[in-house]
Structures are given as structure tokens and as C-alpha cells.
Amino acid sequence: MNPNLAHLFLTLFLQIITLHVAGDSPSVYKPVDDITLQCGFSGDQVNQQDGRTWSGDINSKFSPFQAAGSSSVYKAATPISSSSQVPYTTARLSRSEFTYTFPLTSGQKFIRLYFYPTSYAAEFDRSKSLFSVEAGGFTLLRDFNASVTADAFSSETVSREFCLNIASEQSLNITFTPSRASPDAYAFINGIEIVSMPDNLYYTSPQSADGPVSVGSINPSRIENNAAMEMVYRINVGGSQLSFNRDTGMYRNWDGIQVEYNYLDDLSKNFSVLPQNSSIQPDFSEIPEYSAPEEVYRTARSMGTNKTINKIYNLTWGFPVDSTFYYFVRLHFCEFEGDVTLPRDRLFQIFISNQTAEQMADVITWSRGNGKPVYKDYVVFVPAGAGSKKKVHLFLALQATPKDRLTNYNDAILNGLEIFKLSDSNRNLAGPNPDPPPPPNIAQPESPKVSDKKSIPLLAIIAGVVSGVFVLASVFGFLVFRRGRKVKDSSSRQGTKWGPFSSATTKSTKTHRSSLPSDLCRYFSLAEIKAATQNFDSVFIIGVGGFGHVYKGNVNMDGGLHPVAIKRLKSESSQGAHEFKTEIDMLSQLRHVHLVPLVGYCMDDGEMILVYDYMARGTLRDHLYNTDNPPLPWDQRLQICIGAARGLHYLHTGAKYTIIHRDVKSTNILLDEKWVAKVSDFGLSKMGSTNVSQTHISTVVKGSFGYLDPEYYRRQQLTEKSDVYSFGVVLCEVLCARPALIRTAEKKQMSLAEWTKICHRNGKLDQIIDPSLRGKIGNACLKKYVEIAVSCMHDSGIERPSMNDVVWGLEFALQLQQSVGGDSNSNDEMGGGDDIESVTGSDVGFISWEESSELKKSRVSKTSSDHNSTTNESIKGMSGTVFSEINDPNGR
Ligand SMILES: *[C@@H]1O[C@H](CO)[C@@H](O)[C@H](O)[C@H]1NC(C)=O
Ligand SMILES: *[C@@H]1O[C@H](CO)[C@@H](O)[C@H](O)[C@H]1NC(C)=O
Ligand SMILES: *[C@@H]1O[C@H](CO)[C@@H](O)[C@H](O)[C@H]1NC(C)=O
Ligand SMILES: *[C@@H]1O[C@H](CO)[C@@H](O)[C@H](O)[C@H]1NC(C)=O
Ligand SMILES: *[C@@H]1O[C@H](CO)[C@@H](O)[C@H](O)[C@H]1NC(C)=O
Ligand SMILES: *[C@@H]1O[C@H](CO)[C@@H](O)[C@H](O)[C@H]1NC(C)=O
Ligand SMILES: *[C@@H]1O[C@H](CO)[C@@H](O)[C@H](O)[C@H]1NC(C)=O
């Protein structure tokens, strides 16, 4: 067989296997109605995340109806960081009522509404939207203030999911009405989705004698077809987020532990554990297979293994909800632990809204065996809270049976949950708008002055395959600087007892940035740039690379002077103005809380200048080794890794194109003043290759030694798995606090990747862990972390996890760490290792943070088109040549 074909088959085969194992099975339910409407758009657009096509409403059969004389306008939104941009890219806005009519089959449907509150044009100010939405005779939203709702959740976008029944073949009207409460209020909508659901998935079947348990009353209740519901929480308890495409065909989103954690009470945070059984194939004999994705049933939260502790606390979540509504609560269970197989093995009580919902919950009895998913439904009324509180908590508490003789394990378990608000007697589902978030905290004292940082000149290493084409040396790690602008920060996870109402905060990839000008990437005049750098005075140079110099400067922004990093590309670079502009357009659209934002650019007089945000705390490496900075605690390192992993995940999947970073390393992960990790240098490596033919692009190996994916090096084929490899090396750096490559070290220790693998194989990890972390990492956490790192560095790309899996794995590791309270019982395992010493003169990488002027002077930057594939990092003045990423040739 043709080897390529063979490879293709193998790939497909492996994918099928992986899919199967991961339970990413093809949808088990096929909706009859499946409408995705992108409002204010003409034509079709594909959402990169779930691969679904959204059709524009302009001049389509779904064009909304509007009374004569009134009209709506369509606008494109500025790009946002949200990983699923479609349908948020355009909106329909109007100051008068408009109605969409959807011809539908009869049956129960999901109606999903998508809003991205932003200022679409001068006449549609972000804060002025205020409107009601009605559908099928139900009020879904009333005087809905989209901007404050998004702000309260620290999110850029707001989406709502409703369920309602279409009685007989008829059309459904969805009407948007601007509020009369405010004179210049307008209504808007970005996307509408209507998807059929299986009969009586949530609604009570007419044939069924009883519906959900009515908590606090003896009569069971029923969810009748004449009710509408709004989904308020849907969580894969103890597991990772499962977004739309991982659902069973209904495109439901399941939040993961990142969100769930916010709602846990402190004791539960401290003591509960996260059992999982990734090998189990759930047996859907009790409930339909489409009820929830298999993954929901493979992970759970339980109380822990210590009976004594389990008896002194309740596993408790508190969910903020609107008061004076009935709520439908569905709890998903599956016993998958090998030792829980018999009735009464794990017996517990369930309290919902402080009332007994189950006296003797026994999953094995309900499901008739281990490995069989089951769910239980409840309806509860949530009364008004004390005072004028808009939101009250709906508590869910699981209490282990205290009596030892009744049960084997005094423990409780939950795998997943869904909470819906039920329409009231006025056919209303709308609640009040949330309160605006509290003003941002006064910023912590300024971070240490940049000049205090010990300078660490670093060697540059160039890897490459010769190509005869001159390429603009792609740019080097940029120094990015803090800008004074305050970005509303999402409140900290562990902040308050119940997690703030801004619960969704940790969907943090959507941090709100209302202060962003609508034009995301600003044009700076050359005069401004010259003023900021005193005409490119060399005293402002803070970095030198093959592409040119990096200056530190202050520019006028948002009415104040702000420090920025100004990267001036060399004029002799081959990149034409047009290509440059194209790249800028692309880079400026990459917005994510974990990416360093491009602030602006300048192209006057043939200059090619990029302006970046300033990152106050420098690079991740600055906090790991060869530094005077104090060592970071383990939790914080994990948080930083999670952030960086999210940034890379966004590059790989969230943007319009898959973007492969190509130069992931600890110096390309920067930290802002709040210690939020930001990936830098993305997209730039591509910049160098615009003039190169396609074939060349794939043969130009870029990257830094120590981090370079061996498979990429061998096969010269770039995939996002190369980034995964490099990220694995970063994870090792974070754990071991040593460089990726130590040329002076003994051979087997030279490469951190290899050394880690060897130590992992031989069970000698204790030899390499950062001494300052000894005894501080829980065993389970360490195990998981190293497992992720090693899997990232698998020789074969196909075997490496995706960045999404990495994010989830790290979150899981963090959770494991937090559940042991940061203490470890593992001193003996980690103690007594040899310190890694003499890490001198051997760094790999290229960012130097504020170097001394002597060093700066000693820097030479040539532009020779070096056609040599040498990787000799000791050559001074080696330059931005072909394929190279980097050029900071100064050794120490
Ligand atoms: C929406 O809420 C915000 C915050 O409370 C407020 O400033 C704004 O005026 C509200 N918009 C309207 C149209 O009422
Ligand atoms: C839907 O809206 C259209 C236009 O406003 C109206 O003619 C029609 O009667 C409405 N249908 C229903 C079922 O309300
Ligand atoms: C359970 O926890 C209690 C209280 O912390 C402790 O005293 C006891 O030793 C633990 N039991 C086991 C078996 O670990
Ligand atoms: C668990 O919750 C129930 C119901 O709210 C309460 O009666 C019980 O005291 C709680 N147990 C503990 C240990 O907090
Ligand atoms: C996972 O499930 C399988 C099949 O039921 C079982 O044999 C195994 O013991 C379970 N693993 C764990 C870790 O509980
Ligand atoms: C309801 O239960 C939660 C936790 O179980 C507790 O914090 C809260 O105080 C209880 N509320 C009332 C009114 O008893
Ligand atoms: C939870 O654990 C943390 C850290 O170990 C501790 O500071 C805190 O007091 C614990 N909280 C409770 C309620 O036990």
C-alpha cells in the first residue's frame, strides 16, 4: 500500500479508536428541527468549535417581520475572544419590535438565544440595550439588560437556553420588544438556535403516572407540555466541560469542575474527592442513551474515604437562582467504582433547598447495578430570600448515612446535575437583571519595578533546515508591557464562600473587556512612536532579535500615558506592506484572556511596527530559576499552567484558523500583575514565511532547542501537537525549575524532556522536583501532573493529548491538590533528591528582560541570509535568518 495511504488509514483507525474510547460517539439523537440562525448576517458561516453551519437571517426565509415604517439594522460586531465566535460576529438591532417566525414540527424544543452586548455603532451604545423576548406566549426575558448581565458574569457574551413545547405543526414566533422604560432602548440578537429534543426528555410523559419528586410535598409533580423552562445550570460534576459538540446530539453545554467548584461550600471543597473511571462503558439499560454524554457518568464527586470526616460534613452546593419560582432539578448518578456493587454499599440522604428530597438514596438500587447510569428528578419551590436580595441560593446537600450498620461506605456521590426554572402562572420565566458587579478592587501595590529584576541574558538557539529563501526572521519573544488600562478581572475562584453570584466567572475565557475600543487594533502614527521612544533612542531598547529591536515606550492611550513594548521590524525584511497588514488583521483578532494582546501597529514610511501590552511580572521563567524572585507556590504554578494551556487551546481551536504557535516555552509565557498567564509570540512565527511557497513552509523547522518536537524535526510536518510537545517541556520546567536544555550537564540530563521521562520510568521523580516544592505537592496531584507532562512529550504526535485534554488534566490536578489542602503526605517520596545545580550559562531561549546596557551594547544584530543550518548558539551576532525564530545571541 502506498505509505501515505497507509498512514491515512492508520490515522483514521486511531481516531476511531480514540473516539470510541473517549465516548465521543456520534450523536445518539438526531434532532428533527435543527435551526441555527445568525442574525444580521447574509450567507452561511461555520462555527469552528462545533462545526455547525449558521445561516444568516438577511434575505432568508427567516427574515424577521417588522411593522411598516420601522426597520432594524445589521451590524458586524468587533471580534471577541470567545472561543466560539459564530454567531456572535453579527447582530440585528432595532428600536422597534421585530418578530422571527419559525415553521416547526410539533414537539418539545430547545430555544437558545445568543447575545453579545457591545457597542455596535454610535447609535447603539452597549449599555442602552433593554428589551423583552416572548416566544410561544411565554415571556422569556423582560426588560433584559444584556450588558449588565454579561458584566455580572464577567463574560463577554450571554446565552440562554429555554425549553418549550410546540403543540401541533405550527410556527413559533419569537418577538423582541425594546423596553418602554427607557427612551432610547433598543433590542438586539446575535443568534437563535432551535433544536428538537427527544420526547419527554425533561417533560413528563402523558403516559407516566408520576413525574419528578416534589420536594416538601407528598404528591409527585409533573412537567406538563404547557410549561416552559429555562436551563440555569447543567454540570458534569467532577469532570471537564463538555461543550455543544460533545453532547448526545442536542448541542447542550455541560459545564465542568471549573464552574462547579464555585458553588461548593468550603468543607466540600476541602474534603470531597473526584472518583473517575475512564475505562467504563456505561450501560444504558435504565435510561435512554441520549440522556447525557457518557463522560458525565465517568466522573463524579464523592465525599472521601474517611468515614469519620464524611459524617461531620454534607457535600453541599449552593446555586444562585431567582426566587419565587419552581425549579426542576435532575441529578445524574452512576456507580462506577469497583467496590460499590451492592445495594446499601453507599447510602445517603439528599436535601434540596434545605428540605429532604431522598431519605435513602441508593444508586445501585435505582440503577440495578454498577456501571449503569440513572437520573432522578425533583421539583422544588424557592421562596423569596430575606431582604431585597435578587438572587437566593438553591442548596443541594448530600449527607452520608451516619449509621455504620446501614451502609458499607458512609459516603455520597453525584455525577451530574441539571437545574431548570419553570414558568410561573403568568407564563413568565423572566427574573430581575443582576446587580452590576462591584467596582474592581483597588489594584495591589505596583509590581516590582522592571529594573529591579535581575537580568538574565539568554542564549539563543536556532534550529532550522536550510531554505534558500530569505525569510523575515520571525519575530522573537516579545516583551510585553503592562498598560494602565484596567480590565475588569474576573473575581477569584476561592473568593467567597458560595462563589460570587458571578458564578460563571471561571468560564473565564470570556473575560469582559468593555473598555476595549471598538476598533481593537489601533493605528499609531510614526510621530507617536518616535515620541514614545525618543526617536528610537537606543537607551529604550529592551530586546534585539533577528526581526529588529524592541523598545519600551509610553504612549497616550485611554487618556493617559501607558507603557508598551514597541517592536520595530527591520525594514529590509522581505515582508511587503500588504502582507504585514494582513497579518496584523489576523493577530488583532486573536483576543483571549490568556493571550498577550496586540495593542496597535504602525506602517508609516515603510515602517512595520507592532505595539503590545505590557506584562508587569515578566516571563514565567523569571519566576522559576536563575532568578532572585521567590519561588512560586505549587497552586500558583498550576494556575499559570492552566492559563497558558487555555491560551494555546484557543490558538489551536478557537480562532478562525488553527494557529500553531511553534515556539512554546517558558519565556513565551508572560505574567500580568495579577499573575494571569498570557501566551506571547503567537502567530508571529508565521509572519516570517509569507513569501515562502507552501512547500517551504512545511519544511522550515522553527522552535527552540530543548522544546522542539522530535517528530516535527524528523518529519518536518507541523501540527498543533508540536505545541503540545513543547508545552510538556514547559510543564517539566515548572515542576523541576531548571532549563529545558543544560548543555554542560551530563548527557542523559541535558534535555529536560528526556531526563524527566527517564526519571518517570524509573520512579525517581524525587530527583528532579524543584527543591522548594518538596513536600508541598500531594501524591495524587503530582502523579496526574507528571502523567500529563509525559503524555504531552510522547514521541508520536498522535498519541499526545489535545490542548483541551491538557487543560482538563491540569484542572483536575489542581483540584486534587486543593482537595488535600495543599499539604502532602509525600515527604518521603520527594525528599532527598539531588538538587539540580550549575544551571549556569546554559539557558535556552531568548527573551531577556531589561538587560544591562553593557549587554545591550554587546549585542550585534546582523541580517545576513545565513544559509547555514547550524545551530551553534555561541555565535555572536547570529541573526534573523532563514527559519530562525530567535536571535539573542548573547551568552552570559
Ligand atoms: C443596564 O444596567 C447598567 C448597570 O446597572 C446601567 O448602567 C444601564 O443604564 C442599564 N441599561 C439600561 C438601558 O437601563
Ligand atoms: C406570528 O407573527 C406574525 C407576524 O407578526 C403574525 O402574523 C402571526 O399571526 C403570528 N403567529 C402566531 C402564532 O402568533
Ligand atoms: C479520618 O479523619 C480523622 C479526623 O481527621 C482522623 O483522626 C482519622 O485518623 C482519619 N482516619 C483514617 C482512616 O484516615
Ligand atoms: C446536613 O444537612 C442536613 C439538612 O440541612 C442537616 O440537618 C444536617 O445537620 C447537616 N449535617 C451536617 C454535618 O452539617
Ligand atoms: C472501572 O470499571 C470497571 C468495569 O466496571 C471495573 O472493573 C473497574 O474496577 C473500575 N475501575 C475503578 C478504578 O473503579
Ligand atoms: C440551608 O442549607 C445551607 C447549606 O446546607 C445552609 O448554609 C443554610 O443556612 C440553610 N438555610 C436555611 C434557611 O436553613
Ligand atoms: C479548608 O482548607 C484550608 C487549607 O487547608 C483551610 O485553611 C481552611 O480552614 C479549611 N476550611 C475549612 C472550612 O475547614
Tab-separated table of N, CA, C and O in Angstrom, residues 828-882:
chain	number	residue	atom	x	y	z
A	828	ASP	N	8.430	11.613	52.101
A	828	ASP	CA	9.433	10.592	51.889
A	828	ASP	C	9.625	10.324	50.404
A	828	ASP	O	10.702	10.033	49.945
A	829	GLU	N	8.534	10.480	49.680
A	829	GLU	CA	8.676	10.195	48.269
A	829	GLU	C	9.506	11.253	47.564
A	829	GLU	O	10.199	10.975	46.610
A	830	MET	N	9.379	12.457	48.063
A	830	MET	CA	10.041	13.506	47.322
A	830	MET	C	11.322	13.997	47.946
A	830	MET	O	12.063	14.730	47.329
A	831	GLY	N	11.526	13.619	49.144
A	831	GLY	CA	12.677	14.192	49.818
A	831	GLY	C	13.970	13.596	49.287
A	831	GLY	O	14.000	12.616	48.557
A	832	GLY	N	15.038	14.212	49.675
A	832	GLY	CA	16.328	13.592	49.485
A	832	GLY	C	16.838	13.521	48.069
A	832	GLY	O	17.829	12.859	47.811
A	833	GLY	N	16.206	14.196	47.185
A	833	GLY	CA	16.718	14.154	45.820
A	833	GLY	C	17.908	15.057	45.670
A	833	GLY	O	18.201	15.883	46.519
A	834	ASP	N	18.591	14.876	44.598
A	834	ASP	CA	19.711	15.758	44.326
A	834	ASP	C	19.216	17.046	43.715
A	834	ASP	O	18.373	17.028	42.842
A	835	ASP	N	19.769	18.092	44.186
A	835	ASP	CA	19.398	19.345	43.557
A	835	ASP	C	20.041	19.422	42.181
A	835	ASP	O	21.123	18.925	41.964
A	836	ILE	N	19.348	20.050	41.329
A	836	ILE	CA	19.974	20.321	40.046
A	836	ILE	C	20.837	21.541	40.260
A	836	ILE	O	20.377	22.572	40.715
A	837	GLU	N	22.069	21.406	39.985
A	837	GLU	CA	22.880	22.578	40.214
A	837	GLU	C	23.538	23.019	38.930
A	837	GLU	O	23.349	22.431	37.886
A	838	SER	N	24.296	24.000	39.078
A	838	SER	CA	25.046	24.578	37.973
A	838	SER	C	24.226	24.668	36.692
A	838	SER	O	24.513	24.070	35.689
A	839	VAL	N	23.193	25.432	36.816
A	839	VAL	CA	22.396	25.672	35.628
A	839	VAL	C	22.893	26.917	34.909
A	839	VAL	O	22.156	27.618	34.270
A	840	THR	N	24.145	27.165	35.100
A	840	THR	CA	24.662	28.423	34.576
A	840	THR	C	24.946	28.363	33.090
A	840	THR	O	25.282	27.327	32.557
A	841	GLY	N	24.824	29.490	32.524
A	841	GLY	CA	25.298	29.657	31.152
A	841	GLY	C	24.660	28.744	30.147
A	841	GLY	O	25.196	28.483	29.097
A	842	SER	N	23.520	28.267	30.471
A	842	SER	CA	23.031	27.222	29.611
A	842	SER	C	21.573	27.375	29.237
A	842	SER	O	20.965	26.447	28.775
A	843	ASP	N	21.077	28.521	29.475
A	843	ASP	CA	19.660	28.671	29.169
A	843	ASP	C	19.388	28.556	27.698
A	843	ASP	O	20.202	28.887	26.868
A	844	VAL	N	18.220	28.135	27.464
A	844	VAL	CA	17.765	28.123	26.099
A	844	VAL	C	16.666	29.146	26.033
A	844	VAL	O	15.823	29.197	26.900
A	845	GLY	N	16.658	29.914	25.000
A	845	GLY	CA	15.561	30.855	24.928
A	845	GLY	C	16.069	32.173	24.489
A	845	GLY	O	17.216	32.286	24.099
A	846	PHE	N	15.218	33.151	24.576
A	846	PHE	CA	15.736	34.374	24.011
A	846	PHE	C	15.201	35.646	24.577
A	846	PHE	O	15.619	36.706	24.174
A	847	ILE	N	14.319	35.580	25.482
A	847	ILE	CA	13.875	36.862	25.968
A	847	ILE	C	14.801	37.312	27.053
A	847	ILE	O	15.136	36.560	27.937
A	848	SER	N	15.203	38.475	26.992
A	848	SER	CA	15.900	38.961	28.138
A	848	SER	C	15.143	40.177	28.586
A	848	SER	O	14.695	40.991	27.809
A	849	TRP	N	14.977	40.238	29.812
A	849	TRP	CA	14.089	41.211	30.389
A	849	TRP	C	14.931	42.336	30.910
A	849	TRP	O	15.634	42.162	31.893
A	850	GLU	N	14.936	43.431	30.263
A	850	GLU	CA	15.645	44.589	30.810
A	850	GLU	C	17.095	44.259	31.118
A	850	GLU	O	17.475	44.043	32.253
A	851	GLU	N	17.851	44.184	30.114
A	851	GLU	CA	19.234	43.823	30.368
A	851	GLU	C	20.094	45.030	30.686
A	851	GLU	O	19.702	46.157	30.467
A	852	SER	N	21.235	44.718	31.149
A	852	SER	CA	22.150	45.815	31.449
A	852	SER	C	22.647	46.408	30.135
A	852	SER	O	22.672	45.766	29.104
A	853	SER	N	23.065	47.635	30.211
A	853	SER	CA	23.380	48.302	28.957
A	853	SER	C	24.644	47.737	28.314
A	853	SER	O	24.785	47.759	27.102
A	854	GLU	N	25.535	47.211	29.131
A	854	GLU	CA	26.730	46.618	28.524
A	854	GLU	C	26.306	45.504	27.590
A	854	GLU	O	26.787	45.361	26.480
A	855	LEU	N	25.380	44.735	28.123
A	855	LEU	CA	24.956	43.610	27.311
A	855	LEU	C	24.305	44.090	26.044
A	855	LEU	O	24.502	43.548	24.987
A	856	LYS	N	23.537	45.135	26.235
A	856	LYS	CA	22.865	45.648	25.058
A	856	LYS	C	23.891	46.080	24.020
A	856	LYS	O	23.753	45.802	22.854
A	857	LYS	N	24.908	46.738	24.538
A	857	LYS	CA	25.907	47.208	23.594
A	857	LYS	C	26.580	46.051	22.893
A	857	LYS	O	26.917	46.112	21.731
A	858	SER	N	26.737	45.002	23.654
A	858	SER	CA	27.475	43.896	23.070
A	858	SER	C	26.663	43.139	22.026
A	858	SER	O	27.160	42.284	21.343
A	859	ARG	N	25.430	43.484	21.972
A	859	ARG	CA	24.597	42.768	21.021
A	859	ARG	C	24.848	43.225	19.616
A	859	ARG	O	24.847	44.389	19.327
A	860	VAL	N	24.970	42.335	18.786
A	860	VAL	CA	25.127	42.697	17.399
A	860	VAL	C	23.969	42.030	16.680
A	860	VAL	O	23.583	40.931	17.008
A	861	SER	N	23.484	42.700	15.781
A	861	SER	CA	22.385	42.083	15.084
A	861	SER	C	22.623	42.205	13.607
A	861	SER	O	22.576	43.273	13.042
A	862	LYS	N	22.927	41.144	13.027
A	862	LYS	CA	23.197	41.170	11.591
A	862	LYS	C	22.001	40.630	10.835
A	862	LYS	O	21.126	40.006	11.399
A	863	THR	N	22.044	40.838	9.614
A	863	THR	CA	20.896	40.388	8.841
A	863	THR	C	21.304	39.453	7.732
A	863	THR	O	20.641	39.313	6.738
A	864	SER	N	22.423	38.884	7.919
A	864	SER	CA	22.891	38.029	6.843
A	864	SER	C	21.884	36.938	6.553
A	864	SER	O	21.252	36.397	7.429
A	865	SER	N	21.783	36.596	5.318
A	865	SER	CA	20.914	35.487	4.962
A	865	SER	C	21.707	34.233	5.148
A	865	SER	O	22.208	33.636	4.215
A	866	ASP	N	21.809	33.879	6.333
A	866	ASP	CA	22.655	32.745	6.644
A	866	ASP	C	21.992	31.470	6.146
A	866	ASP	O	20.951	31.081	6.612
A	867	HIS	N	22.619	30.855	5.255
A	867	HIS	CA	22.017	29.634	4.713
A	867	HIS	C	22.528	28.401	5.415
A	867	HIS	O	22.439	27.305	4.921
A	868	ASN	N	23.068	28.635	6.516
A	868	ASN	CA	23.678	27.539	7.230
A	868	ASN	C	22.682	26.996	8.233
A	868	ASN	O	22.010	27.730	8.915
A	869	SER	N	22.612	25.743	8.320
A	869	SER	CA	21.635	25.202	9.251
A	869	SER	C	22.232	25.023	10.629
A	869	SER	O	21.692	24.339	11.469
A	870	THR	N	23.320	25.645	10.830
A	870	THR	CA	23.969	25.456	12.115
A	870	THR	C	23.079	25.875	13.260
A	870	THR	O	22.226	26.721	13.128
A	871	THR	N	23.304	25.284	14.337
A	871	THR	CA	22.537	25.660	15.494
A	871	THR	C	23.473	26.066	16.599
A	871	THR	O	23.175	25.925	17.764
A	872	ASN	N	24.593	26.525	16.208
A	872	ASN	CA	25.576	26.894	17.203
A	872	ASN	C	25.166	28.175	17.897
A	872	ASN	O	25.263	29.253	17.361
A	873	GLU	N	24.755	28.015	19.114
A	873	GLU	CA	24.219	29.167	19.799
A	873	GLU	C	25.306	30.107	20.263
A	873	GLU	O	25.037	31.162	20.787
A	874	SER	N	26.535	29.706	20.074
A	874	SER	CA	27.566	30.584	20.621
A	874	SER	C	28.001	31.660	19.648
A	874	SER	O	28.765	32.530	19.988
A	875	ILE	N	27.515	31.567	18.457
A	875	ILE	CA	27.927	32.583	17.502
A	875	ILE	C	27.331	33.924	17.872
A	875	ILE	O	26.129	34.087	17.882
A	876	LYS	N	28.161	34.831	18.156
A	876	LYS	CA	27.649	36.149	18.490
A	876	LYS	C	27.110	36.784	17.222
A	876	LYS	O	27.629	36.588	16.136
A	877	GLY	N	26.106	37.497	17.423
A	877	GLY	CA	25.621	38.255	16.282
A	877	GLY	C	24.919	37.405	15.261
A	877	GLY	O	24.709	37.833	14.144
A	878	MET	N	24.580	36.240	15.652
A	878	MET	CA	23.837	35.466	14.691
A	878	MET	C	22.494	36.109	14.540
A	878	MET	O	21.989	36.766	15.409
A	879	SER	N	21.916	35.911	13.432
A	879	SER	CA	20.901	36.865	13.120
A	879	SER	C	19.622	36.240	12.694
A	879	SER	O	19.478	35.064	12.591
A	880	GLY	N	18.802	37.124	12.351
A	880	GLY	CA	17.493	36.725	11.911
A	880	GLY	C	17.576	36.215	10.522
A	880	GLY	O	17.400	36.924	9.560
A	881	THR	N	17.822	35.001	10.437
A	881	THR	CA	17.945	34.477	9.105
A	881	THR	C	16.824	33.516	8.874
A	881	THR	O	15.935	33.394	9.672
A	882	VAL	N	16.994	32.858	7.822
A	882	VAL	CA	16.050	31.861	7.442
A	882	VAL	C	15.503	31.125	8.644
A	882	VAL	O	16.261	30.800	9.520
